[in-house]
């Protein structure tokens, strides 16, 4: 019992962390406990080829959650059209073509899972940017769990979007380094001295950062860095 309480306390602490990845990890841990599911994971689609990338998973054995990085889980036309036509839909294995795939028969079922749900994460413009996946060892989800899972995904969407922005920002290593120093309140001369580069080079990087982050002032750029965990 003590270990469970400590784990819950840590999950709550993570869920309120400023860093979006730690925040979503804590939220997923809490979701696993509340939903009483055996495993839950987050994948984010890349901005270039729309392939899914596993961000974090709770409860899956090593290697099992990797099935959710396969091309099948990208934003295919069929999946997009189904979600657009039925945005509130929940599709367990028995309602999805996924039940007949190699991912179920060769990976998930041998690992002990007998059902699962994948639900898209959508941006404000309606585009799909990622998925929340969950699996259980029981043969079916009850209606209450399905509804709670829908609500959980909707609540996680904001934090997951921050992870998406962080992963698809296109910032170089040097830009990330300078962004962190802007976040910490350093001026251009101070950044130049810290990194042993010219003030002109710093100014160029700052201009690039403001363009990539769509910010108009140094204060906005610093706030953007905090919001997205840089």
Short mmCIF file of C-alpha atoms in Angstrom, two decimals:
data_model
loop_
_atom_site.label_atom_id
_atom_site.label_comp_id
_atom_site.label_asym_id
_atom_site.label_seq_id
_atom_site.Cartn_x
_atom_site.Cartn_y
_atom_site.Cartn_z
CA UNK A 1 0.00 0.00 0.00
CA UNK A 2 2.81 2.41 0.90
CA UNK A 3 4.52 1.77 -2.46
CA UNK A 4 1.23 2.44 -4.28
CA UNK A 5 0.71 5.71 -2.41
CA UNK A 6 4.29 6.79 -3.13
CA UNK A 7 3.88 5.92 -6.80
CA UNK A 8 0.67 7.92 -6.99
CA UNK A 9 2.32 10.88 -5.29
CA UNK A 10 5.18 10.76 -7.80
CA UNK A 11 2.69 10.52 -10.68
CA UNK A 12 0.87 13.61 -9.43
CA UNK A 13 4.17 15.47 -9.08
CA UNK A 14 5.15 14.50 -12.63
CA UNK A 15 1.72 15.47 -13.98
CA UNK A 16 2.22 19.03 -12.69
CA UNK A 17 5.86 19.33 -13.85
CA UNK A 18 6.75 22.17 -16.24
CA UNK A 19 8.43 19.82 -18.72
CA UNK A 20 5.73 18.50 -21.10
CA UNK A 21 7.20 15.00 -21.45
CA UNK A 22 7.38 14.48 -17.68
CA UNK A 23 3.91 15.99 -17.40
CA UNK A 24 2.43 13.55 -19.89
CA UNK A 25 4.24 10.62 -18.27
CA UNK A 26 2.68 11.51 -14.92
CA UNK A 27 -0.73 11.92 -16.54
CA UNK A 28 -0.47 8.51 -18.22
CA UNK A 29 0.52 6.86 -14.94
CA UNK A 30 -2.51 8.38 -13.25
CA UNK A 31 -4.70 7.37 -16.19
CA UNK A 32 -3.53 3.76 -15.98
CA UNK A 33 -4.49 3.70 -12.30
CA UNK A 34 -7.88 5.41 -12.75
CA UNK A 35 -8.89 3.45 -15.86
CA UNK A 36 -7.59 0.17 -14.41
CA UNK A 37 -5.95 -0.74 -17.72
CA UNK A 38 -2.84 -2.88 -17.99
CA UNK A 39 -0.84 -0.59 -20.27
CA UNK A 40 -1.09 2.84 -21.91
CA UNK A 41 1.16 4.72 -24.33
CA UNK A 42 1.53 7.97 -26.30
CA UNK A 43 2.77 8.25 -29.88
CA UNK A 44 3.33 11.53 -31.75
CA UNK A 45 3.36 11.84 -35.55
CA UNK A 46 6.42 13.39 -37.17
CA UNK A 47 5.83 16.59 -39.12
CA UNK A 48 7.67 15.30 -42.18
CA UNK A 49 6.52 11.78 -43.07
CA UNK A 50 3.69 11.45 -40.49
CA UNK A 51 5.18 8.28 -39.01
CA UNK A 52 4.40 7.69 -35.32
CA UNK A 53 7.10 7.94 -32.64
CA UNK A 54 6.67 6.42 -29.20
CA UNK A 55 7.05 9.14 -26.57
CA UNK A 56 6.32 7.17 -23.42
CA UNK A 57 4.53 4.04 -22.29
CA UNK A 58 3.35 2.71 -18.96
CA UNK A 59 2.96 -1.01 -18.31
CA UNK A 60 4.14 -2.54 -21.58
CA UNK A 61 6.89 -5.14 -21.55
CA UNK A 62 10.14 -4.14 -23.32
CA UNK A 63 9.66 -4.10 -27.06
CA UNK A 64 5.89 -4.62 -27.05
CA UNK A 65 4.90 -0.95 -27.30
CA UNK A 66 7.12 -0.70 -30.37
CA UNK A 67 4.21 -1.99 -32.46
CA UNK A 68 2.66 1.45 -32.09
CA UNK A 69 5.56 3.00 -34.02
CA UNK A 70 4.71 0.99 -37.12
CA UNK A 71 3.44 2.70 -40.27
CA UNK A 72 -0.05 1.22 -39.75
CA UNK A 73 -0.58 3.65 -36.86
CA UNK A 74 0.13 6.77 -38.90
CA UNK A 75 -2.58 9.16 -39.98
CA UNK A 76 -3.85 7.04 -42.87
CA UNK A 77 -6.70 8.37 -45.00
CA UNK A 78 -9.04 5.68 -43.72
CA UNK A 79 -8.31 6.49 -40.10
CA UNK A 80 -8.60 10.24 -40.66
CA UNK A 81 -11.92 9.94 -42.49
CA UNK A 82 -13.33 7.64 -39.82
CA UNK A 83 -12.34 10.01 -37.03
CA UNK A 84 -13.72 13.03 -38.88
CA UNK A 85 -17.03 11.28 -39.49
CA UNK A 86 -17.19 9.92 -35.93
CA UNK A 87 -15.03 12.15 -33.69
CA UNK A 88 -16.47 10.66 -30.50
CA UNK A 89 -16.04 7.06 -31.63
CA UNK A 90 -14.21 4.48 -29.56
CA UNK A 91 -12.91 1.45 -31.45
CA UNK A 92 -11.82 -1.57 -29.38
CA UNK A 93 -10.30 -4.48 -31.31
CA UNK A 94 -13.66 -6.03 -32.08
CA UNK A 95 -14.76 -2.81 -33.84
CA UNK A 96 -11.49 -2.26 -35.69
CA UNK A 97 -9.67 -3.88 -38.59
CA UNK A 98 -6.63 -3.91 -36.30
CA UNK A 99 -7.75 -7.19 -34.71
CA UNK A 100 -6.63 -9.13 -37.81
CA UNK A 101 -3.17 -7.57 -38.12
CA UNK A 102 0.19 -9.15 -37.39
CA UNK A 103 0.69 -6.61 -34.59
CA UNK A 104 -2.08 -8.21 -32.56
CA UNK A 105 -1.37 -11.83 -33.42
CA UNK A 106 2.42 -11.75 -33.26
CA UNK A 107 3.11 -9.20 -30.50
CA UNK A 108 0.19 -8.07 -28.35
CA UNK A 109 -1.65 -11.37 -27.84
CA UNK A 110 1.55 -13.32 -27.02
CA UNK A 111 2.30 -10.59 -24.45
CA UNK A 112 -1.03 -11.34 -22.75
CA UNK A 113 -3.26 -8.57 -24.11
CA UNK A 114 -6.73 -9.55 -25.28
CA UNK A 115 -8.16 -6.15 -26.23
CA UNK A 116 -7.12 -2.58 -26.84
CA UNK A 117 -8.17 0.87 -27.97
CA UNK A 118 -6.32 3.48 -29.99
CA UNK A 119 -7.72 7.02 -30.02
CA UNK A 120 -6.38 9.94 -32.11
CA UNK A 121 -5.22 13.22 -30.63
CA UNK A 122 -6.45 16.20 -32.62
CA UNK A 123 -5.20 19.76 -32.87
CA UNK A 124 -7.48 22.80 -32.83
CA UNK A 125 -7.71 22.68 -36.62
CA UNK A 126 -8.92 19.07 -36.47
CA UNK A 127 -5.71 17.50 -37.75
CA UNK A 128 -4.40 14.34 -36.09
CA UNK A 129 -1.00 14.76 -34.42
CA UNK A 130 -0.75 11.62 -32.30
CA UNK A 131 -2.49 8.72 -30.58
CA UNK A 132 -3.12 7.34 -27.11
CA UNK A 133 -3.07 3.53 -27.02
CA UNK A 134 -4.25 1.28 -24.22
CA UNK A 135 -4.43 -2.49 -23.75
CA UNK A 136 -5.98 -4.87 -21.25
CA UNK A 137 -5.63 -8.56 -20.42
CA UNK A 138 -9.41 -8.91 -20.22
CA UNK A 139 -11.44 -9.78 -23.33
CA UNK A 140 -13.48 -6.56 -23.38
CA UNK A 141 -13.76 -2.99 -22.11
CA UNK A 142 -16.91 -2.10 -20.22
CA UNK A 143 -18.83 0.96 -21.42
CA UNK A 144 -17.76 3.06 -18.43
CA UNK A 145 -14.07 2.46 -19.11
CA UNK A 146 -14.54 3.34 -22.78
CA UNK A 147 -16.19 6.64 -21.88
CA UNK A 148 -13.52 7.42 -19.28
CA UNK A 149 -10.81 6.65 -21.84
CA UNK A 150 -12.41 9.09 -24.30
CA UNK A 151 -12.47 11.80 -21.63
CA UNK A 152 -8.87 11.01 -20.60
CA UNK A 153 -7.58 11.41 -24.16
CA UNK A 154 -9.45 14.70 -24.56
CA UNK A 155 -7.89 16.01 -21.35
CA UNK A 156 -4.40 14.84 -22.34
CA UNK A 157 -4.57 16.50 -25.76
CA UNK A 158 -3.27 19.88 -24.54
CA UNK A 159 -0.20 18.43 -22.84
CA UNK A 160 0.41 16.02 -25.72
CA UNK A 161 0.31 18.99 -28.12
CA UNK A 162 3.15 20.59 -26.16
CA UNK A 163 5.16 17.39 -26.66
CA UNK A 164 4.31 17.47 -30.38
CA UNK A 165 5.53 21.07 -30.70
CA UNK A 166 8.74 20.20 -28.86
CA UNK A 167 9.40 17.19 -31.11
CA UNK A 168 8.58 18.94 -34.39
CA UNK A 169 10.01 22.41 -33.71
CA UNK A 170 12.91 21.97 -36.13
CA UNK A 171 15.34 23.74 -33.78
CA UNK A 172 19.04 23.00 -34.16
CA UNK A 173 21.16 22.00 -31.16
CA UNK A 174 22.69 25.50 -31.04
CA UNK A 175 19.26 27.13 -31.23
CA UNK A 176 18.04 24.95 -28.38
CA UNK A 177 21.08 25.95 -26.36
CA UNK A 178 20.49 29.66 -26.97
CA UNK A 179 16.76 29.29 -26.33
CA UNK A 180 17.50 27.83 -22.88
CA UNK A 181 19.73 30.81 -22.10
CA UNK A 182 17.05 33.27 -23.26
CA UNK A 183 14.65 31.40 -20.98
CA UNK A 184 17.09 31.94 -18.12
CA UNK A 185 17.13 35.70 -18.78
CA UNK A 186 20.55 36.13 -20.38
CA UNK A 187 21.13 39.04 -22.78
CA UNK A 188 22.77 38.64 -26.19
CA UNK A 189 26.18 39.85 -24.89
CA UNK A 190 25.94 37.42 -21.98
CA UNK A 191 25.03 34.54 -24.31
CA UNK A 192 27.92 35.43 -26.61
CA UNK A 193 30.33 35.38 -23.67
CA UNK A 194 28.90 32.12 -22.32
CA UNK A 195 29.13 30.29 -25.66
CA UNK A 196 32.32 31.96 -26.98
CA UNK A 197 30.63 33.23 -30.12
CA UNK A 198 30.14 36.73 -31.54
CA UNK A 199 27.22 38.95 -30.62
CA UNK A 200 26.23 39.08 -34.30
CA UNK A 201 26.02 35.28 -34.39
CA UNK A 202 23.83 35.32 -31.29
CA UNK A 203 21.57 37.95 -32.84
CA UNK A 204 21.19 35.81 -35.97
CA UNK A 205 20.24 32.77 -33.89
CA UNK A 206 17.73 34.82 -31.90
CA UNK A 207 16.12 36.04 -35.14
CA UNK A 208 15.85 32.43 -36.35
CA UNK A 209 14.37 31.37 -33.02
CA UNK A 210 11.72 34.07 -33.07
CA UNK A 211 10.74 33.09 -36.60
CA UNK A 212 10.56 29.36 -35.82
CA UNK A 213 8.61 29.92 -32.60
CA UNK A 214 6.34 32.59 -34.14
CA UNK A 215 7.13 34.98 -31.28
CA UNK A 216 7.57 38.74 -31.53
CA UNK A 217 9.63 39.61 -28.48
CA UNK A 218 12.33 38.16 -26.29
CA UNK A 219 9.83 37.78 -23.45
CA UNK A 220 7.48 35.80 -25.69
CA UNK A 221 10.36 33.58 -26.80
CA UNK A 222 11.30 32.90 -23.17
CA UNK A 223 7.68 32.09 -22.33
CA UNK A 224 7.50 29.74 -25.34
CA UNK A 225 10.62 27.94 -24.08
CA UNK A 226 9.03 27.39 -20.67
CA UNK A 227 5.70 26.29 -22.14
CA UNK A 228 7.28 23.64 -24.35
CA UNK A 229 9.97 22.43 -21.97
CA UNK A 230 13.17 23.83 -23.51
#
